[in-house]
Amino acid sequence: MGERLHGKRALVTGAASGIGRAVATRFAAEGAQVVFADRDLIGAEQAVQDLPGAVAVRMDVTDEDSVRAAYEQVLTDGAPLDVVVANAGVQLFGQDAPIADLDLEVWRRTIEVNLTGTFLTVKHAVRAMTGRSGANRGGSIICTGSPTGLNGEGRDFTAYSSSKAGVHGLVRTVAAAYAHEGIRVNTVVPGYTETPLVTAISGDEASRAAIVSRTPLGRAGTPADVEGIMVYLAGDEASFATGAIFRVDGGMTSL
């Protein structure tokens, strides 16, 4: 592993498991000082074991006081925060549904975590990154999107699809508003990626086969498939990339 993020400080939400944990761990391997942020503090603490310089903080992305406190904790020493990955999310299998059958509380819970949680994470990331100059100017914010926010892949997941479409729109808006500050904001769209979030699919042979069949590369994704593009966007190689959608979905949204 190289040192492409040497000297950078990064915060990743949802870092106790799945894509978030894989990305945060890869950032550490690439030389970054990484904050593993998650509402599951025990899981985050377990994730940082044996990672020198990595720390765990509790952050409930649906609670602005929790988000604010986590950022304040991270920034106490005055060192800049260069990268934030807004990754925390939920997909309520067995509850999310086509709109005529969707319960309002399922809608609200999904939007609260996926869209409002991203809003709060990005809001405080921007506050941490604005007004800096010289080598510390700006930063990179990366949000985790979904194919369901781009096409009809999530037709049975009204709340989840809508929340991720909202994230895509939020990224474009924030990227345009803060480019003058040197803050870059991009979306990474993983395809079907086997993590604890999707056990309802991965544990059902027929469902898994159906979604893999819609992926031109012919296999499920893994968290490791997402790490590389996140490293690129976090680093200086991506200094001219902002407001964009980077698809790592095995070709799913190319159809």
PDB file of C-alpha atoms in Angstrom:
ATOM      1  CA  MET A   1       0.000   0.000   0.000  1.00  0.00           C
ATOM      2  CA  GLY A   2       1.257   3.484  -0.797  1.00  0.00           C
ATOM      3  CA  GLU A   3       1.179   6.768   1.075  1.00  0.00           C
ATOM      4  CA  ARG A   4      -1.192   8.699  -1.190  1.00  0.00           C
ATOM      5  CA  LEU A   5      -2.896  10.384   1.764  1.00  0.00           C
ATOM      6  CA  HIS A   6       0.180  11.055   3.864  1.00  0.00           C
ATOM      7  CA  GLY A   7      -0.314  14.065   6.124  1.00  0.00           C
ATOM      8  CA  LYS A   8      -4.070  14.248   5.618  1.00  0.00           C
ATOM      9  CA  ARG A   9      -6.695  13.994   8.317  1.00  0.00           C
ATOM     10  CA  ALA A  10      -9.961  12.278   7.437  1.00  0.00           C
ATOM     11  CA  LEU A  11     -13.287  11.568   9.111  1.00  0.00           C
ATOM     12  CA  VAL A  12     -15.502   8.737   7.860  1.00  0.00           C
ATOM     13  CA  THR A  13     -19.071   8.198   9.092  1.00  0.00           C
ATOM     14  CA  GLY A  14     -20.579   4.751   9.382  1.00  0.00           C
ATOM     15  CA  ALA A  15     -17.034   3.516   9.946  1.00  0.00           C
ATOM     16  CA  ALA A  16     -17.847   0.688  12.378  1.00  0.00           C
ATOM     17  CA  SER A  17     -18.718  -1.708   9.542  1.00  0.00           C
ATOM     18  CA  GLY A  18     -19.193  -2.237   5.812  1.00  0.00           C
ATOM     19  CA  ILE A  19     -18.020   0.269   3.242  1.00  0.00           C
ATOM     20  CA  GLY A  20     -17.269   2.897   5.868  1.00  0.00           C
ATOM     21  CA  ARG A  21     -14.929   0.634   7.804  1.00  0.00           C
ATOM     22  CA  ALA A  22     -13.172  -0.552   4.644  1.00  0.00           C
ATOM     23  CA  VAL A  23     -12.627   2.978   3.364  1.00  0.00           C
ATOM     24  CA  ALA A  24     -11.455   4.338   6.724  1.00  0.00           C
ATOM     25  CA  THR A  25      -9.030   1.429   7.104  1.00  0.00           C
ATOM     26  CA  ARG A  26      -7.686   1.978   3.576  1.00  0.00           C
ATOM     27  CA  PHE A  27      -7.230   5.686   4.286  1.00  0.00           C
ATOM     28  CA  ALA A  28      -5.124   4.759   7.316  1.00  0.00           C
ATOM     29  CA  ALA A  29      -3.050   2.385   5.168  1.00  0.00           C
ATOM     30  CA  GLU A  30      -2.499   5.261   2.733  1.00  0.00           C
ATOM     31  CA  GLY A  31      -0.974   7.407   5.476  1.00  0.00           C
ATOM     32  CA  ALA A  32      -3.959   9.436   6.680  1.00  0.00           C
ATOM     33  CA  GLN A  33      -4.846  10.111  10.291  1.00  0.00           C
ATOM     34  CA  VAL A  34      -8.396   8.755  10.358  1.00  0.00           C
ATOM     35  CA  VAL A  35     -11.392   9.355  12.590  1.00  0.00           C
ATOM     36  CA  PHE A  36     -13.800   6.412  12.594  1.00  0.00           C
ATOM     37  CA  ALA A  37     -17.176   8.017  13.361  1.00  0.00           C
ATOM     38  CA  ASP A  38     -20.252   5.929  14.126  1.00  0.00           C
ATOM     39  CA  ARG A  39     -23.225   5.851  16.475  1.00  0.00           C
ATOM     40  CA  ASP A  40     -21.874   2.398  17.406  1.00  0.00           C
ATOM     41  CA  LEU A  41     -18.864   3.595  19.390  1.00  0.00           C
ATOM     42  CA  ILE A  42     -17.880   0.091  20.496  1.00  0.00           C
ATOM     43  CA  GLY A  43     -17.782  -1.074  16.877  1.00  0.00           C
ATOM     44  CA  ALA A  44     -15.753   1.977  15.886  1.00  0.00           C
ATOM     45  CA  GLU A  45     -13.293   1.378  18.727  1.00  0.00           C
ATOM     46  CA  GLN A  46     -12.866  -2.217  17.631  1.00  0.00           C
ATOM     47  CA  ALA A  47     -12.226  -1.023  14.062  1.00  0.00           C
ATOM     48  CA  VAL A  48      -9.337   1.260  15.084  1.00  0.00           C
ATOM     49  CA  GLN A  49      -7.462  -1.397  17.013  1.00  0.00           C
ATOM     50  CA  ASP A  50      -3.991  -1.919  15.557  1.00  0.00           C
ATOM     51  CA  LEU A  51      -4.292   1.232  13.432  1.00  0.00           C
ATOM     52  CA  PRO A  52      -1.725   3.729  14.751  1.00  0.00           C
ATOM     53  CA  GLY A  53      -3.061   7.276  14.813  1.00  0.00           C
ATOM     54  CA  ALA A  54      -6.678   6.271  14.150  1.00  0.00           C
ATOM     55  CA  VAL A  55      -9.336   7.271  16.674  1.00  0.00           C
ATOM     56  CA  ALA A  56     -13.002   6.460  17.202  1.00  0.00           C
ATOM     57  CA  VAL A  57     -15.727   8.978  18.013  1.00  0.00           C
ATOM     58  CA  ARG A  58     -19.429   8.569  18.596  1.00  0.00           C
ATOM     59  CA  MET A  59     -21.549  10.377  16.023  1.00  0.00           C
ATOM     60  CA  ASP A  60     -25.283   9.994  15.505  1.00  0.00           C
ATOM     61  CA  VAL A  61     -25.734  11.659  12.128  1.00  0.00           C
ATOM     62  CA  THR A  62     -29.439  12.306  12.793  1.00  0.00           C
ATOM     63  CA  ASP A  63     -28.667  14.460  15.853  1.00  0.00           C
ATOM     64  CA  GLU A  64     -27.010  17.803  15.164  1.00  0.00           C
ATOM     65  CA  ASP A  65     -25.742  18.112  18.723  1.00  0.00           C
ATOM     66  CA  SER A  66     -24.000  14.739  18.339  1.00  0.00           C
ATOM     67  CA  VAL A  67     -22.547  15.726  14.966  1.00  0.00           C
ATOM     68  CA  ARG A  68     -21.357  19.081  16.279  1.00  0.00           C
ATOM     69  CA  ALA A  69     -19.801  17.498  19.360  1.00  0.00           C
ATOM     70  CA  ALA A  70     -17.941  14.919  17.276  1.00  0.00           C
ATOM     71  CA  TYR A  71     -16.440  17.590  15.029  1.00  0.00           C
ATOM     72  CA  GLU A  72     -15.489  19.693  18.049  1.00  0.00           C
ATOM     73  CA  GLN A  73     -13.786  16.678  19.613  1.00  0.00           C
ATOM     74  CA  VAL A  74     -11.831  16.013  16.437  1.00  0.00           C
ATOM     75  CA  LEU A  75     -10.802  19.642  15.973  1.00  0.00           C
ATOM     76  CA  THR A  76      -9.794  20.312  19.576  1.00  0.00           C
ATOM     77  CA  ASP A  77      -6.089  20.102  18.790  1.00  0.00           C
ATOM     78  CA  GLY A  78      -6.372  22.725  16.045  1.00  0.00           C
ATOM     79  CA  ALA A  79      -5.187  20.424  13.245  1.00  0.00           C
ATOM     80  CA  PRO A  80      -7.138  20.778   9.991  1.00  0.00           C
ATOM     81  CA  LEU A  81      -9.674  18.253   8.747  1.00  0.00           C
ATOM     82  CA  ASP A  82      -8.869  17.582   5.106  1.00  0.00           C
ATOM     83  CA  VAL A  83     -11.333  14.853   4.116  1.00  0.00           C
ATOM     84  CA  VAL A  84     -14.846  13.890   5.207  1.00  0.00           C
ATOM     85  CA  VAL A  85     -16.706  10.854   3.888  1.00  0.00           C
ATOM     86  CA  ALA A  86     -20.454  11.033   4.555  1.00  0.00           C
ATOM     87  CA  ASN A  87     -21.208   7.336   4.327  1.00  0.00           C
ATOM     88  CA  ALA A  88     -23.583   6.413   7.179  1.00  0.00           C
ATOM     89  CA  GLY A  89     -26.928   5.117   5.944  1.00  0.00           C
ATOM     90  CA  VAL A  90     -29.786   2.668   6.333  1.00  0.00           C
ATOM     91  CA  GLN A  91     -31.910   0.586   3.973  1.00  0.00           C
ATOM     92  CA  LEU A  92     -35.010  -0.750   5.707  1.00  0.00           C
ATOM     93  CA  PHE A  93     -35.622  -4.080   4.005  1.00  0.00           C
ATOM     94  CA  GLY A  94     -39.092  -5.470   4.637  1.00  0.00           C
ATOM     95  CA  GLN A  95     -40.381  -1.982   5.476  1.00  0.00           C
ATOM     96  CA  ASP A  96     -39.494   0.251   2.520  1.00  0.00           C
ATOM     97  CA  ALA A  97     -41.958  -0.302  -0.318  1.00  0.00           C
ATOM     98  CA  PRO A  98     -43.654   1.128  -3.419  1.00  0.00           C
ATOM     99  CA  ILE A  99     -45.184   4.463  -2.487  1.00  0.00           C
ATOM    100  CA  ALA A 100     -48.792   3.303  -2.155  1.00  0.00           C
ATOM    101  CA  ASP A 101     -47.708   0.791   0.482  1.00  0.00           C
ATOM    102  CA  LEU A 102     -45.056   2.866   2.257  1.00  0.00           C
ATOM    103  CA  ASP A 103     -45.563   3.748   5.910  1.00  0.00           C
ATOM    104  CA  LEU A 104     -44.824   7.378   6.770  1.00  0.00           C
ATOM    105  CA  GLU A 105     -42.562   6.436   9.670  1.00  0.00           C
ATOM    106  CA  VAL A 106     -40.382   4.278   7.394  1.00  0.00           C
ATOM    107  CA  TRP A 107     -40.107   7.230   5.014  1.00  0.00           C
ATOM    108  CA  ARG A 108     -39.175   9.576   7.837  1.00  0.00           C
ATOM    109  CA  ARG A 109     -36.592   7.250   9.367  1.00  0.00           C
ATOM    110  CA  THR A 110     -34.886   6.640   6.028  1.00  0.00           C
ATOM    111  CA  ILE A 111     -34.783  10.316   5.107  1.00  0.00           C
ATOM    112  CA  GLU A 112     -33.598  11.218   8.603  1.00  0.00           C
ATOM    113  CA  VAL A 113     -30.548   8.959   8.416  1.00  0.00           C
ATOM    114  CA  ASN A 114     -29.642   9.027   4.734  1.00  0.00           C
ATOM    115  CA  LEU A 115     -30.456  12.573   3.676  1.00  0.00           C
ATOM    116  CA  THR A 116     -30.651  14.656   6.847  1.00  0.00           C
ATOM    117  CA  GLY A 117     -27.678  12.740   8.235  1.00  0.00           C
ATOM    118  CA  THR A 118     -25.665  13.549   5.124  1.00  0.00           C
ATOM    119  CA  PHE A 119     -26.804  17.178   5.302  1.00  0.00           C
ATOM    120  CA  LEU A 120     -25.589  17.515   8.900  1.00  0.00           C
ATOM    121  CA  THR A 121     -22.305  15.720   8.212  1.00  0.00           C
ATOM    122  CA  VAL A 122     -21.578  17.916   5.192  1.00  0.00           C
ATOM    123  CA  LYS A 123     -22.770  21.105   6.888  1.00  0.00           C
ATOM    124  CA  HIS A 124     -20.267  20.756   9.692  1.00  0.00           C
ATOM    125  CA  ALA A 125     -17.551  19.515   7.347  1.00  0.00           C
ATOM    126  CA  VAL A 126     -17.901  22.712   5.314  1.00  0.00           C
ATOM    127  CA  ARG A 127     -17.755  24.796   8.482  1.00  0.00           C
ATOM    128  CA  ALA A 128     -14.543  23.015   9.458  1.00  0.00           C
ATOM    129  CA  MET A 129     -12.976  23.591   6.034  1.00  0.00           C
ATOM    130  CA  THR A 130     -13.935  27.180   5.187  1.00  0.00           C
ATOM    131  CA  GLY A 131     -11.795  30.214   5.792  1.00  0.00           C
ATOM    132  CA  ARG A 132      -8.464  28.373   5.649  1.00  0.00           C
ATOM    133  CA  SER A 133      -5.532  29.514   3.572  1.00  0.00           C
ATOM    134  CA  GLY A 134      -2.248  28.241   2.212  1.00  0.00           C
ATOM    135  CA  ALA A 135      -1.560  24.523   2.265  1.00  0.00           C
ATOM    136  CA  ASN A 136      -4.547  23.950   4.563  1.00  0.00           C
ATOM    137  CA  ARG A 137      -7.053  25.607   2.213  1.00  0.00           C
ATOM    138  CA  GLY A 138     -10.210  23.713   1.313  1.00  0.00           C
ATOM    139  CA  GLY A 139     -10.722  19.989   1.520  1.00  0.00           C
ATOM    140  CA  SER A 140     -12.519  17.017   0.008  1.00  0.00           C
ATOM    141  CA  ILE A 141     -16.016  15.852   0.940  1.00  0.00           C
ATOM    142  CA  ILE A 142     -17.222  12.529  -0.455  1.00  0.00           C
ATOM    143  CA  CYS A 143     -20.806  11.277  -0.158  1.00  0.00           C
ATOM    144  CA  THR A 144     -21.991   7.723  -0.706  1.00  0.00           C
ATOM    145  CA  GLY A 145     -24.801   7.576  -3.262  1.00  0.00           C
ATOM    146  CA  SER A 146     -26.668   4.696  -4.876  1.00  0.00           C
ATOM    147  CA  PRO A 147     -27.810   3.454  -8.289  1.00  0.00           C
ATOM    148  CA  THR A 148     -31.344   3.708  -6.885  1.00  0.00           C
ATOM    149  CA  GLY A 149     -30.965   7.476  -6.986  1.00  0.00           C
ATOM    150  CA  LEU A 150     -30.076   7.380 -10.693  1.00  0.00           C
ATOM    151  CA  ASN A 151     -32.394   4.860 -12.332  1.00  0.00           C
ATOM    152  CA  GLY A 152     -35.285   2.499 -11.613  1.00  0.00           C
ATOM    153  CA  GLU A 153     -33.142  -0.042  -9.750  1.00  0.00           C
ATOM    154  CA  GLY A 154     -34.892   0.782  -6.466  1.00  0.00           C
ATOM    155  CA  ARG A 155     -38.495   0.853  -7.604  1.00  0.00           C
ATOM    156  CA  ASP A 156     -39.569  -1.146  -4.540  1.00  0.00           C
ATOM    157  CA  PHE A 157     -37.566   1.109  -2.202  1.00  0.00           C
ATOM    158  CA  THR A 158     -39.282   4.483  -2.437  1.00  0.00           C
ATOM    159  CA  ALA A 159     -37.759   6.013   0.675  1.00  0.00           C
ATOM    160  CA  TYR A 160     -34.219   4.759   0.095  1.00  0.00           C
ATOM    161  CA  SER A 161     -34.204   5.743  -3.588  1.00  0.00           C
ATOM    162  CA  SER A 162     -35.533   9.198  -2.802  1.00  0.00           C
ATOM    163  CA  SER A 163     -33.018   9.729  -0.012  1.00  0.00           C
ATOM    164  CA  LYS A 164     -30.096   8.859  -2.276  1.00  0.00           C
ATOM    165  CA  ALA A 165     -31.399  11.041  -5.108  1.00  0.00           C
ATOM    166  CA  GLY A 166     -31.476  13.827  -2.536  1.00  0.00           C
ATOM    167  CA  VAL A 167     -27.856  13.152  -1.619  1.00  0.00           C
ATOM    168  CA  HIS A 168     -26.864  13.439  -5.287  1.00  0.00           C
ATOM    169  CA  GLY A 169     -28.610  16.806  -5.524  1.00  0.00           C
ATOM    170  CA  LEU A 170     -27.094  18.023  -2.264  1.00  0.00           C
ATOM    171  CA  VAL A 171     -23.594  17.255  -3.526  1.00  0.00           C
ATOM    172  CA  ARG A 172     -24.055  19.291  -6.706  1.00  0.00           C
ATOM    173  CA  THR A 173     -25.375  22.259  -4.728  1.00  0.00           C
ATOM    174  CA  VAL A 174     -22.638  22.256  -2.095  1.00  0.00           C
ATOM    175  CA  ALA A 175     -19.919  21.751  -4.716  1.00  0.00           C
ATOM    176  CA  ALA A 176     -21.096  24.841  -6.597  1.00  0.00           C
ATOM    177  CA  ALA A 177     -21.495  26.941  -3.460  1.00  0.00           C
ATOM    178  CA  TYR A 178     -18.059  26.280  -1.962  1.00  0.00           C
ATOM    179  CA  ALA A 179     -15.738  25.772  -4.916  1.00  0.00           C
ATOM    180  CA  HIS A 180     -14.345  29.249  -4.288  1.00  0.00           C
ATOM    181  CA  GLU A 181     -13.173  28.005  -0.878  1.00  0.00           C
ATOM    182  CA  GLY A 182     -11.259  25.148  -2.472  1.00  0.00           C
ATOM    183  CA  ILE A 183     -13.730  22.599  -1.104  1.00  0.00           C
ATOM    184  CA  ARG A 184     -14.415  19.719  -3.478  1.00  0.00           C
ATOM    185  CA  VAL A 185     -17.616  17.674  -3.079  1.00  0.00           C
ATOM    186  CA  ASN A 186     -18.295  14.462  -5.000  1.00  0.00           C
ATOM    187  CA  THR A 187     -20.556  11.414  -4.939  1.00  0.00           C
ATOM    188  CA  VAL A 188     -19.405   7.810  -5.143  1.00  0.00           C
ATOM    189  CA  VAL A 189     -22.079   5.370  -6.304  1.00  0.00           C
ATOM    190  CA  PRO A 190     -21.356   1.771  -5.304  1.00  0.00           C
ATOM    191  CA  GLY A 191     -23.414  -0.920  -6.984  1.00  0.00           C
ATOM    192  CA  TYR A 192     -24.764  -3.934  -5.158  1.00  0.00           C
ATOM    193  CA  THR A 193     -22.090  -4.292  -2.487  1.00  0.00           C
ATOM    194  CA  GLU A 194     -22.251  -7.121   0.007  1.00  0.00           C
ATOM    195  CA  THR A 195     -22.115  -5.655   3.503  1.00  0.00           C
ATOM    196  CA  PRO A 196     -24.203  -6.100   6.680  1.00  0.00           C
ATOM    197  CA  LEU A 197     -26.602  -3.511   5.222  1.00  0.00           C
ATOM    198  CA  VAL A 198     -27.857  -5.910   2.535  1.00  0.00           C
ATOM    199  CA  THR A 199     -28.097  -9.285   4.263  1.00  0.00           C
ATOM    200  CA  ALA A 200     -31.734  -9.466   3.179  1.00  0.00           C
ATOM    201  CA  ILE A 201     -30.450  -9.830  -0.395  1.00  0.00           C
ATOM    202  CA  SER A 202     -27.156 -11.637   0.126  1.00  0.00           C
ATOM    203  CA  GLY A 203     -28.860 -14.225   2.323  1.00  0.00           C
ATOM    204  CA  ASP A 204     -31.512 -15.046  -0.264  1.00  0.00           C
ATOM    205  CA  GLU A 205     -30.151 -16.993  -3.233  1.00  0.00           C
ATOM    206  CA  ALA A 206     -32.839 -15.915  -5.688  1.00  0.00           C
ATOM    207  CA  SER A 207     -32.660 -12.231  -4.771  1.00  0.00           C
ATOM    208  CA  ARG A 208     -28.885 -12.233  -4.938  1.00  0.00           C
ATOM    209  CA  ALA A 209     -28.841 -13.958  -8.327  1.00  0.00           C
ATOM    210  CA  ALA A 210     -31.384 -11.482  -9.696  1.00  0.00           C
ATOM    211  CA  ILE A 211     -29.402  -8.399  -8.763  1.00  0.00           C
ATOM    212  CA  VAL A 212     -26.067  -9.872  -9.875  1.00  0.00           C
ATOM    213  CA  SER A 213     -27.687 -10.694 -13.224  1.00  0.00           C
ATOM    214  CA  ARG A 214     -28.320  -6.965 -13.700  1.00  0.00           C
ATOM    215  CA  THR A 215     -24.630  -6.174 -13.155  1.00  0.00           C
ATOM    216  CA  PRO A 216     -22.693  -6.372 -16.447  1.00  0.00           C
ATOM    217  CA  LEU A 217     -19.440  -7.393 -14.742  1.00  0.00           C
ATOM    218  CA  GLY A 218     -21.318 -10.413 -13.440  1.00  0.00           C
ATOM    219  CA  ARG A 219     -20.533 -10.349  -9.740  1.00  0.00           C
ATOM    220  CA  ALA A 220     -21.435  -8.653  -6.509  1.00  0.00           C
ATOM    221  CA  GLY A 221     -19.314  -5.775  -5.319  1.00  0.00           C
ATOM    222  CA  THR A 222     -17.261  -5.773  -2.145  1.00  0.00           C
ATOM    223  CA  PRO A 223     -16.251  -2.876   0.106  1.00  0.00           C
ATOM    224  CA  ALA A 224     -12.727  -3.215  -1.293  1.00  0.00           C
ATOM    225  CA  ASP A 225     -14.079  -2.266  -4.730  1.00  0.00           C
ATOM    226  CA  VAL A 226     -15.019   1.174  -3.383  1.00  0.00           C
ATOM    227  CA  GLU A 227     -11.792   1.997  -1.576  1.00  0.00           C
ATOM    228  CA  GLY A 228      -9.727   3.046  -4.585  1.00  0.00           C
ATOM    229  CA  ILE A 229     -12.052   5.747  -5.892  1.00  0.00           C
ATOM    230  CA  MET A 230     -12.439   7.122  -2.373  1.00  0.00           C
ATOM    231  CA  VAL A 231      -8.646   7.340  -2.009  1.00  0.00           C
ATOM    232  CA  TYR A 232      -8.424   9.119  -5.361  1.00  0.00           C
ATOM    233  CA  LEU A 233     -11.090  11.681  -4.435  1.00  0.00           C
ATOM    234  CA  ALA A 234      -9.577  12.241  -1.009  1.00  0.00           C
ATOM    235  CA  GLY A 235      -6.139  12.961  -2.444  1.00  0.00           C
ATOM    236  CA  ASP A 236      -4.491  15.715  -4.402  1.00  0.00           C
ATOM    237  CA  GLU A 237      -4.712  13.758  -7.680  1.00  0.00           C
ATOM    238  CA  ALA A 238      -8.413  14.719  -7.767  1.00  0.00           C
ATOM    239  CA  SER A 239      -7.819  18.452  -7.290  1.00  0.00           C
ATOM    240  CA  PHE A 240      -9.951  19.330 -10.351  1.00  0.00           C
ATOM    241  CA  ALA A 241     -12.838  16.959  -9.581  1.00  0.00           C
ATOM    242  CA  THR A 242     -15.930  18.400  -7.933  1.00  0.00           C
ATOM    243  CA  GLY A 243     -19.702  18.146  -8.241  1.00  0.00           C
ATOM    244  CA  ALA A 244     -19.349  14.799 -10.008  1.00  0.00           C
ATOM    245  CA  ILE A 245     -20.772  11.302  -9.703  1.00  0.00           C
ATOM    246  CA  PHE A 246     -18.235   8.465  -9.743  1.00  0.00           C
ATOM    247  CA  ARG A 247     -19.922   5.118 -10.411  1.00  0.00           C
ATOM    248  CA  VAL A 248     -18.365   1.929  -9.059  1.00  0.00           C
ATOM    249  CA  ASP A 249     -21.317  -0.320  -9.785  1.00  0.00           C
ATOM    250  CA  GLY A 250     -20.062  -3.013 -12.150  1.00  0.00           C
ATOM    251  CA  GLY A 251     -21.851  -1.256 -15.013  1.00  0.00           C
ATOM    252  CA  MET A 252     -25.302  -1.456 -13.433  1.00  0.00           C
ATOM    253  CA  THR A 253     -26.276   2.134 -14.285  1.00  0.00           C
ATOM    254  CA  SER A 254     -24.776   1.943 -17.778  1.00  0.00           C
ATOM    255  CA  LEU A 255     -27.713  -0.130 -18.992  1.00  0.00           C
TER     256      LEU A 255
END
